[in-house]
Coordinates of C-alpha atoms in Angstrom, one line a residue:
X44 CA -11.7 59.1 -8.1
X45 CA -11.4 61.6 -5.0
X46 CA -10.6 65.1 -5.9
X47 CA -9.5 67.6 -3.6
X48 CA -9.8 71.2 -4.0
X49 CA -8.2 74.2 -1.9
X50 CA -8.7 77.5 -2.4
X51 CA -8.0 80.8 -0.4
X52 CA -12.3 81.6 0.1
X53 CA -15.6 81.1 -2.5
X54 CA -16.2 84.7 -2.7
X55 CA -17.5 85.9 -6.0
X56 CA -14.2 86.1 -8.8
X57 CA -12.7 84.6 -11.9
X58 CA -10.8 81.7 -10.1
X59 CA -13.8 80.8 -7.6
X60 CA -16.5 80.5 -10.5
X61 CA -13.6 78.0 -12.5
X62 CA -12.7 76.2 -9.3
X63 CA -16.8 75.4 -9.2
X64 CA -17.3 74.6 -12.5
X65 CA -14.9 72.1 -12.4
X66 CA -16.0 70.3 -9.2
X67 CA -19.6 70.2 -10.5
X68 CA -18.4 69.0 -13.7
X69 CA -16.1 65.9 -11.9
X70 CA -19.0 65.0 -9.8
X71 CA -21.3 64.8 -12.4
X72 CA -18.9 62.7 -14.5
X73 CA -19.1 60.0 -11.4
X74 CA -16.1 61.3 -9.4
X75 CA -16.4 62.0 -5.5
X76 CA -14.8 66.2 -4.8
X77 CA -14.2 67.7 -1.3
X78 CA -13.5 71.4 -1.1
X79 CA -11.7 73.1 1.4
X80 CA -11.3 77.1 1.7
X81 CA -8.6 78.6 3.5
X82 CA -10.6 81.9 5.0
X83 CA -14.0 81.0 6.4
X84 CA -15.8 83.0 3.4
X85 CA -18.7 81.7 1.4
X86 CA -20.5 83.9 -0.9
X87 CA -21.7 81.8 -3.9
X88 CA -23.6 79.1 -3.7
X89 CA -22.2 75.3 -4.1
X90 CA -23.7 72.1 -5.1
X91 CA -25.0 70.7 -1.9
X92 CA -23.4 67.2 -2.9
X93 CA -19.8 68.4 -2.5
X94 CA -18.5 68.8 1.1
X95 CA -17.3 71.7 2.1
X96 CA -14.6 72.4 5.0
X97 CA -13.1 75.3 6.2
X98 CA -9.2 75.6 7.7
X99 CA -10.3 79.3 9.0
X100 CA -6.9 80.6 8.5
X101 CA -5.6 82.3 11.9
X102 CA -3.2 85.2 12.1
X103 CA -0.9 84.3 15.1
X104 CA 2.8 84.7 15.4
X105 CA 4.0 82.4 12.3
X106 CA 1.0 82.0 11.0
X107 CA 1.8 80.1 7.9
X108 CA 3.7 77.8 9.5
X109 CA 0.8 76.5 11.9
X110 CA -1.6 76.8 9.3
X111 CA 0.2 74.5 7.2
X112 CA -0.2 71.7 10.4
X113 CA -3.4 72.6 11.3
X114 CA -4.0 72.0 7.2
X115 CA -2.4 69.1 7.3
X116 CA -4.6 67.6 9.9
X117 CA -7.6 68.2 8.6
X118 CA -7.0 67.0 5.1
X119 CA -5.5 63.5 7.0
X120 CA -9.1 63.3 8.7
X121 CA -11.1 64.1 5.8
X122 CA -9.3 61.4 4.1
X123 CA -9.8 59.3 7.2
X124 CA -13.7 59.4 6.4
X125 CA -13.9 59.4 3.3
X126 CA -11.2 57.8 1.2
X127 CA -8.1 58.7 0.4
X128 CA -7.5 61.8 -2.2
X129 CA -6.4 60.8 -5.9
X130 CA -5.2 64.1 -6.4
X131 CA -5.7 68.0 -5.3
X132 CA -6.1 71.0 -6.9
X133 CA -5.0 73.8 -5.4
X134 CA -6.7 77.5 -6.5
X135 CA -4.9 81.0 -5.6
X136 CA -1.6 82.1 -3.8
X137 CA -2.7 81.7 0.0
X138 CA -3.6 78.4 -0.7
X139 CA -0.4 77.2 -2.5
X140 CA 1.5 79.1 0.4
X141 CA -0.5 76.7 3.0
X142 CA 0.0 74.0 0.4
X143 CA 3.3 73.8 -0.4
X144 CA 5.1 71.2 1.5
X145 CA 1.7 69.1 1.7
X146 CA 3.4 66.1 -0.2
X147 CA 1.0 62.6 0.8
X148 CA -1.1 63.2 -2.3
X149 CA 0.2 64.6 -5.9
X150 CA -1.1 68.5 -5.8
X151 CA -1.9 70.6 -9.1
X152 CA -1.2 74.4 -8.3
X153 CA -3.4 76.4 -10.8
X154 CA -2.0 79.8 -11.7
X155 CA -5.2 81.9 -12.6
X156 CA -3.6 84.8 -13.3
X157 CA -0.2 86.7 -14.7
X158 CA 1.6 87.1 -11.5
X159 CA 4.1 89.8 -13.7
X160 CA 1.2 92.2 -13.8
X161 CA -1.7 90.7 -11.2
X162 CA 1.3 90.9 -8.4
X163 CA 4.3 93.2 -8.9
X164 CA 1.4 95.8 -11.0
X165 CA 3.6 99.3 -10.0
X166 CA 6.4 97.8 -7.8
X167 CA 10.2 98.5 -8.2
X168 CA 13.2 98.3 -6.6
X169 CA 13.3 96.1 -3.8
X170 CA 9.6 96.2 -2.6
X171 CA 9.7 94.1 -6.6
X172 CA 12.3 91.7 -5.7
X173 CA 10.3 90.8 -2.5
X174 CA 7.0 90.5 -3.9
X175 CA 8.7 88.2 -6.4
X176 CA 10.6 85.9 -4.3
X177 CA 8.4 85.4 -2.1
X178 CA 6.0 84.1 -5.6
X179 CA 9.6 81.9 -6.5
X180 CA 9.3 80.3 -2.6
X181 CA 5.9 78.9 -3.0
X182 CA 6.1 77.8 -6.4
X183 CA 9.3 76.5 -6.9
X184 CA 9.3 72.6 -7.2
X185 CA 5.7 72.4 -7.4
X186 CA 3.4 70.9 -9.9
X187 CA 1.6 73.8 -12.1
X188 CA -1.0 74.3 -14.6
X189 CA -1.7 77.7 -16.3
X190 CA -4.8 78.8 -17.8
X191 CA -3.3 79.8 -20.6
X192 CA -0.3 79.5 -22.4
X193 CA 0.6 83.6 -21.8
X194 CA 0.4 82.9 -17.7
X195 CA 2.8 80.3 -18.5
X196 CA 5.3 82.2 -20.4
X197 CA 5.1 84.8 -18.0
X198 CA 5.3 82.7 -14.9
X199 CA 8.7 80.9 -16.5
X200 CA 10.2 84.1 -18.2
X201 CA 9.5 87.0 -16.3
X202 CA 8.9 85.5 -12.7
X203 CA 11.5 82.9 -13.1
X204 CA 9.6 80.3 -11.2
X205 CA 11.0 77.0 -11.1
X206 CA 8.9 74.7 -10.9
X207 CA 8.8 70.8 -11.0
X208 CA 6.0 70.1 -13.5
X209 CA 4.1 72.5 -15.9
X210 CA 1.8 72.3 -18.4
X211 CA -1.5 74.6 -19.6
X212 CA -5.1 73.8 -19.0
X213 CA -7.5 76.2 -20.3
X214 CA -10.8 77.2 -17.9
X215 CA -14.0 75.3 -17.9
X216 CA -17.3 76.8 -19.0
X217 CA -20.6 74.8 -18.5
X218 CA -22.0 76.0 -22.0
X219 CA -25.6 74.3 -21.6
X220 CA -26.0 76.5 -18.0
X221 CA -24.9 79.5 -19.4
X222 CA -27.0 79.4 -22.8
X223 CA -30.1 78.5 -20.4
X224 CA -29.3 82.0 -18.5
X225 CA -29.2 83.5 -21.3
X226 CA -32.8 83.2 -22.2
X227 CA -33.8 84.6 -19.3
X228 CA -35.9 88.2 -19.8
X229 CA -33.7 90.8 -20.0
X230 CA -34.6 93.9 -18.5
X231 CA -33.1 96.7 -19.8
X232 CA -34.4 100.1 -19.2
X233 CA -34.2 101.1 -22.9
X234 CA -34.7 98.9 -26.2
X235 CA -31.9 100.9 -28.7
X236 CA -29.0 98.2 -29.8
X237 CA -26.2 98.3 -27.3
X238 CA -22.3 97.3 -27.2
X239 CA -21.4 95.9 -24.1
X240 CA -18.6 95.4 -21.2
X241 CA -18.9 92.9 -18.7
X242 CA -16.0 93.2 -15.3
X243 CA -15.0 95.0 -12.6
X244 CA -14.3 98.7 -12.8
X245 CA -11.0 98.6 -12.0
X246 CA -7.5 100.3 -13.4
X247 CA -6.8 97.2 -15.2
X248 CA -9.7 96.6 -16.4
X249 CA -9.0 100.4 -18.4
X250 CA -12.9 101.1 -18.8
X251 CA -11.8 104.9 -19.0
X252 CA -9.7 103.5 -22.4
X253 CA -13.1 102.4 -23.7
X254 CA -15.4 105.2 -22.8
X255 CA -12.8 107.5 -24.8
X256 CA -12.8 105.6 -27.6
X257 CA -16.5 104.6 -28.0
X258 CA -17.0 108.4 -27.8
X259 CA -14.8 108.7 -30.9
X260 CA -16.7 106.5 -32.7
X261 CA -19.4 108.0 -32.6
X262 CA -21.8 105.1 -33.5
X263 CA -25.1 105.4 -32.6
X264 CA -25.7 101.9 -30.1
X265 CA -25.2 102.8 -26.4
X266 CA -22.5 101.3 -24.4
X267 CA -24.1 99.2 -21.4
X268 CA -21.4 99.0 -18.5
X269 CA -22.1 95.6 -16.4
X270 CA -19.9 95.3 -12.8
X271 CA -18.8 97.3 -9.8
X272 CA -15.5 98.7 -8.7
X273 CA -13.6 101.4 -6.9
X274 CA -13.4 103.1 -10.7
X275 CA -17.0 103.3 -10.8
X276 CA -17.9 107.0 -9.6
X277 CA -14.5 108.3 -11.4
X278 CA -15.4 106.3 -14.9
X279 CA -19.6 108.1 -14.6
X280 CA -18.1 111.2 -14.1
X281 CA -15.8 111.2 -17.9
X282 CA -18.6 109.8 -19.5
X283 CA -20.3 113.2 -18.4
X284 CA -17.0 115.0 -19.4
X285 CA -17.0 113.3 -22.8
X286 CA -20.6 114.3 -23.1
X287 CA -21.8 110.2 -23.7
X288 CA -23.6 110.0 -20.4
X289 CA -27.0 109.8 -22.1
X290 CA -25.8 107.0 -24.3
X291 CA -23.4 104.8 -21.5
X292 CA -25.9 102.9 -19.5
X293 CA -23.9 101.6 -15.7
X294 CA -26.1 98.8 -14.5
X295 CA -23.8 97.4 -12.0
X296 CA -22.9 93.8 -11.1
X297 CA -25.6 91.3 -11.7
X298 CA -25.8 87.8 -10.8
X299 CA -26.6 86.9 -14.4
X300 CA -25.0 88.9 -16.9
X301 CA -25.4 86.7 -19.9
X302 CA -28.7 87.9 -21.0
X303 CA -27.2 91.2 -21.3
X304 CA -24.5 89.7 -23.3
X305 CA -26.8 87.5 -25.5
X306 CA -28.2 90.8 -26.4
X307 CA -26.2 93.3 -26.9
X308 CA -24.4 93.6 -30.8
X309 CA -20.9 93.1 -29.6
X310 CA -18.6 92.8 -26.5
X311 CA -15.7 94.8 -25.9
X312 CA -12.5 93.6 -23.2
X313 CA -10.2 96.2 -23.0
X314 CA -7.7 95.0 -20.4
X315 CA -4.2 96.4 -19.4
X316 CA -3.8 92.2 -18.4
X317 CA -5.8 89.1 -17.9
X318 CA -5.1 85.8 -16.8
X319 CA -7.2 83.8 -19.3
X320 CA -10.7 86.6 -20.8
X321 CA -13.4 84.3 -19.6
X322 CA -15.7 86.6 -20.8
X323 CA -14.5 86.3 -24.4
X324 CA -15.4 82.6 -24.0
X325 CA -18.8 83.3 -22.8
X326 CA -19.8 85.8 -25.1
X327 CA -18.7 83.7 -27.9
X328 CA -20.8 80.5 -26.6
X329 CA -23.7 83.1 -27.2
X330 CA -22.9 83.7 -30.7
X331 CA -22.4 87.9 -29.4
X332 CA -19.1 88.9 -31.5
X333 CA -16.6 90.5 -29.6
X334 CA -13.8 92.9 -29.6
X335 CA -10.4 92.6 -27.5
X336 CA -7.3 94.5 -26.7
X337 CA -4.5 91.8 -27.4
X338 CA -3.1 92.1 -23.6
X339 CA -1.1 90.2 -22.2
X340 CA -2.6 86.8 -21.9
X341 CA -4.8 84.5 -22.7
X342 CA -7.3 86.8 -25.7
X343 CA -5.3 86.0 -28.1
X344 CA -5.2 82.3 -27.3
X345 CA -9.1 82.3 -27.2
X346 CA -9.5 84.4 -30.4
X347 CA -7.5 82.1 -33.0
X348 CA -10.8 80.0 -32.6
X349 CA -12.9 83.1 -33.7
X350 CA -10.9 85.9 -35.6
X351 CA -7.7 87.8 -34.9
X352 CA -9.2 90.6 -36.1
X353 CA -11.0 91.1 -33.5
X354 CA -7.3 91.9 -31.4
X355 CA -6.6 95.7 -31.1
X356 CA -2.9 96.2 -30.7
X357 CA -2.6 96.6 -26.6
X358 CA -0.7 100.1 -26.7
X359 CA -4.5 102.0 -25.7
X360 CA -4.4 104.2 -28.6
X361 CA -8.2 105.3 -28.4
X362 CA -8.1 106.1 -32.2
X363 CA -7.8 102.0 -32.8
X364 CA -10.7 100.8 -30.8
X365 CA -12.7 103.6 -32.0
X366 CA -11.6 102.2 -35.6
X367 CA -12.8 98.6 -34.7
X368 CA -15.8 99.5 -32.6
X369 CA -17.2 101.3 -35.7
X370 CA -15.8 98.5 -37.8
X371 CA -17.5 96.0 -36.1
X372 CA -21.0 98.1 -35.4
X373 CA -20.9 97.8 -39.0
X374 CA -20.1 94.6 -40.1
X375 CA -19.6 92.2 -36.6
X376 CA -17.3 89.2 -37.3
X377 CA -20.1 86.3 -37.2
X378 CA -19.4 83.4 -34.2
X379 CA -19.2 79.7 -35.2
X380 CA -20.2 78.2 -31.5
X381 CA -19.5 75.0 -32.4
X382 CA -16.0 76.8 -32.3
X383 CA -16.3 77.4 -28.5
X384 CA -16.9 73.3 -27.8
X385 CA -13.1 73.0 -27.0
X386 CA -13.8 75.6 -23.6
X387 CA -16.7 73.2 -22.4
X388 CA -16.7 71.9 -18.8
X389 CA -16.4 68.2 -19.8
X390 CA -13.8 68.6 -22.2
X391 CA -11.6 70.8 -20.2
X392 CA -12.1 68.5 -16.9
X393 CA -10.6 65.5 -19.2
X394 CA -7.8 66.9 -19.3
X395 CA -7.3 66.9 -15.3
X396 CA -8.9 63.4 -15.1
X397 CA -6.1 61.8 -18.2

C-alpha cells in the first residue's frame, strides 16, 4: 500500500512523535509512506526511507483557499511518481483545514487532542462560538479517528461536529525502541529515589497542582521535573515558597526522558486535559507505576489496563494527590507490561491497515 500523511510541521509534540511512529511502523511492515508538512518546519529527525515534501504554507490574501490548490497539485505529482495514494492520514487542524475538500483519495483526519479544552480553553461569548464553528467547518463530513474514546465524546457532544465517519484508534508506541532508551545511563545529579513528571510546563499541564501537593505529603523521595515551558520560572519560584526546592529537581526537556522514567519509583500526570496521556503508556511499558488525575480524556482509558486506583478525582484538591502520592511511595501498584502490548506500534497500525 501507499500511505500518505499530512501534517501542519515535524516540530517536537505529542501528535508529531505519533504521526512518526506510525509511518516507521507501515514501512517496516512492507508498505511504501510519503509525508508531507504544511509549514516548512523540521525539527526531529525521520527515517531517511520515507519521502518528505513540504507545501510551505504562504500567507497571502485567501490564503487557505490557494493553499488548498497549490496542495492539491503537489499531492497529484507525488502520486504521478510514485503511485497512486491508498489512503491519507491527515495530523492537526491546519492540515485538515488545507485538506478538507481534497476528495481523489479516502482521507483519515486524526483528532489528537480535546478540541473543548485544547481550543475554546477560556473563551466565551462570541469569540467561543467562532472558535467553534470555524472547528464544525473543517470537520463536518469528514472521516475521523480519535485517539481515544474521551476526544470522541467530546468532539460529538460538546463540539457538535458532524462528521461522515468516526471511529477511535488509540496512539502507537514502538515498545522495543523505547525499552532500549531506557537502558541508557542515566545521569542524575543525585542517587536518592525520586517521583517523577515528564511534559511541558504549562497551565494545563497544572505542575503548580503537583508541587503543592507533593509538599503535603511529605515523603521523603525528591520530585524530578522533566520538560520546558513558559510556567517554568513561575513553578521554581513556589517550590521555593513551599520550601521543597532542595528536594524538586528541574532538569528541563531531554531528548530521552525514559531513562529517567525507568528509574524513578513512580510517575505522576496531573493534567487540567489531555488528548490521549502518552506518557502513562510509556511509563507503564517500563514497568514504573504511575499516578493520574482522571481528566478529561484518554487516562482513564489507558488505566483500566493497569489500575483505577491509580485515578485521583480531577477537581485538584491537593489533599487527594498528596493522599495517593504517599499511598503509592508506600506501596506502588505493580505493572503487568505484557498489559501495555495492546498500545504497541504494530498492533495499533493494524487497525489503520484493516
Amino acid at each position: 500500500m501507499h500511505i500518505g500523511m499530512v501534517i501542519d510541521h515535524l516540530g517536537v509534540g505529542g501528535a508529531e512523535r505519533v504521526a512518526l511512529t506510525l509511518a516507521e511502523t507501515f514501512l517496516n511492515q512492507g508498505h511504501t509512506v510519503t509525508i508531507v508538512t504544511i509549514d516548512n518546519v523540521k525539527t526531529i529527525e525521520i527515517d531517511q526511507r520515507i519521502p518528505l515534501f513540504s507545501l510551505d504554507f504562504e500567507k497571502r490574501l485567501n490564503k487557505y483557499v490557494y493553499n488548498r490548490k497549490k496542495m492539491h497539485t503537489l499531492l497529484d505529482a507525488i502520486q504521478t511518481e510514485s503511485g497512486a495514494f491508498d489512503f491519507i492520514l491527515v495530523h492537526l487542524y491546519k492540515a485538515s483545514r488545507v485538506m478538507q475538500h481534497y476528495n481523489k483519495v479516502q482521507c483519515f483526519h486524526i483528532m489528537h487532542n480535546t478540541q473543548s479544552k485544547s481550543a475554546l480553553k477560556e473563551k466565551k461569548g462570541f469569540s467561543r462560538w467562532l472558535v467553534k464553528r470555524k472547528i464544525q467547518n473543517v470537520y463536518n463530513g469528514l472521516d475521523i479517528i480519535c485517539v481515544s474514546k474521551g476526544v470522541e465524546t467530546d468532539l460529538l457532544d460538546v463540539m457538535q461536529v458532524k462528521p461522515r465517519s468516526i471511529r477511535v484508534i488509540c496512539n502507537p508506541f514502538d515498545i522495543a525502541s523505547i525499552r532500549r532508551k531506557a537502558e541508557e545511563p542515566c545521569d542524575l545529579p543525585f542517587y536518592d529515589e525520586y517521583i517523577i513528571f515528564v511534559g511541558r510546563l504549562t497551565k494545563e499541564k497544572r505542575v503548580d497542582y503537583l508541587l503543592n501537593a507533593y509538599a503535603k505529603s511529605s515523603i521523603d523521595e525528591k520530585l524530578l521535573i522533566v520538560g520546558d515551558g513558559s510556567e517554568s520560572e513561575s513553578l521554581k519560584l513556589l517550590a521555593k515558597t513551599l520550601k521543597i526546592d532542595q528536594k524538586v529537581v528541574f532538569i528541563g526537556a531531554v531528548s530521552n526522558p525514559y531513562k529517567y522514567i525507568k528509574g524513578a519509583k513512580f510517575l505522576v500526570l496531573c493534567s487540567l486535559y489531555e488528548g490521549f496521556g502518552n506518557v502513562l503508556v510509556e511509563a507503564l511499558i517500563l514497568q514504573t507505576p504511575v499516578v493520574s488525575t482522571n481528566c478529561q480524556s484518554g487516562p482513564k482509558e489507558i488505566l483500566k489496563h493497569y489500575t483505577l486506583d491509580a485515578l485521583v478525582d480531577d477537581n485538584f484538591d491537593n489533599e487527594a494527590l498528596a493522599k495517593k502520592i504517599k499511598r503509592w511511595s508506600n506501596t506502588p501498584a505493580p505493572v503487568d507490561a505484557e498489559n501495555m502490548e495492546i498500545f504497541s506500534a504494530t498492533h495499533v497500525a493494524q487497525q489503520y491497515i484493516g
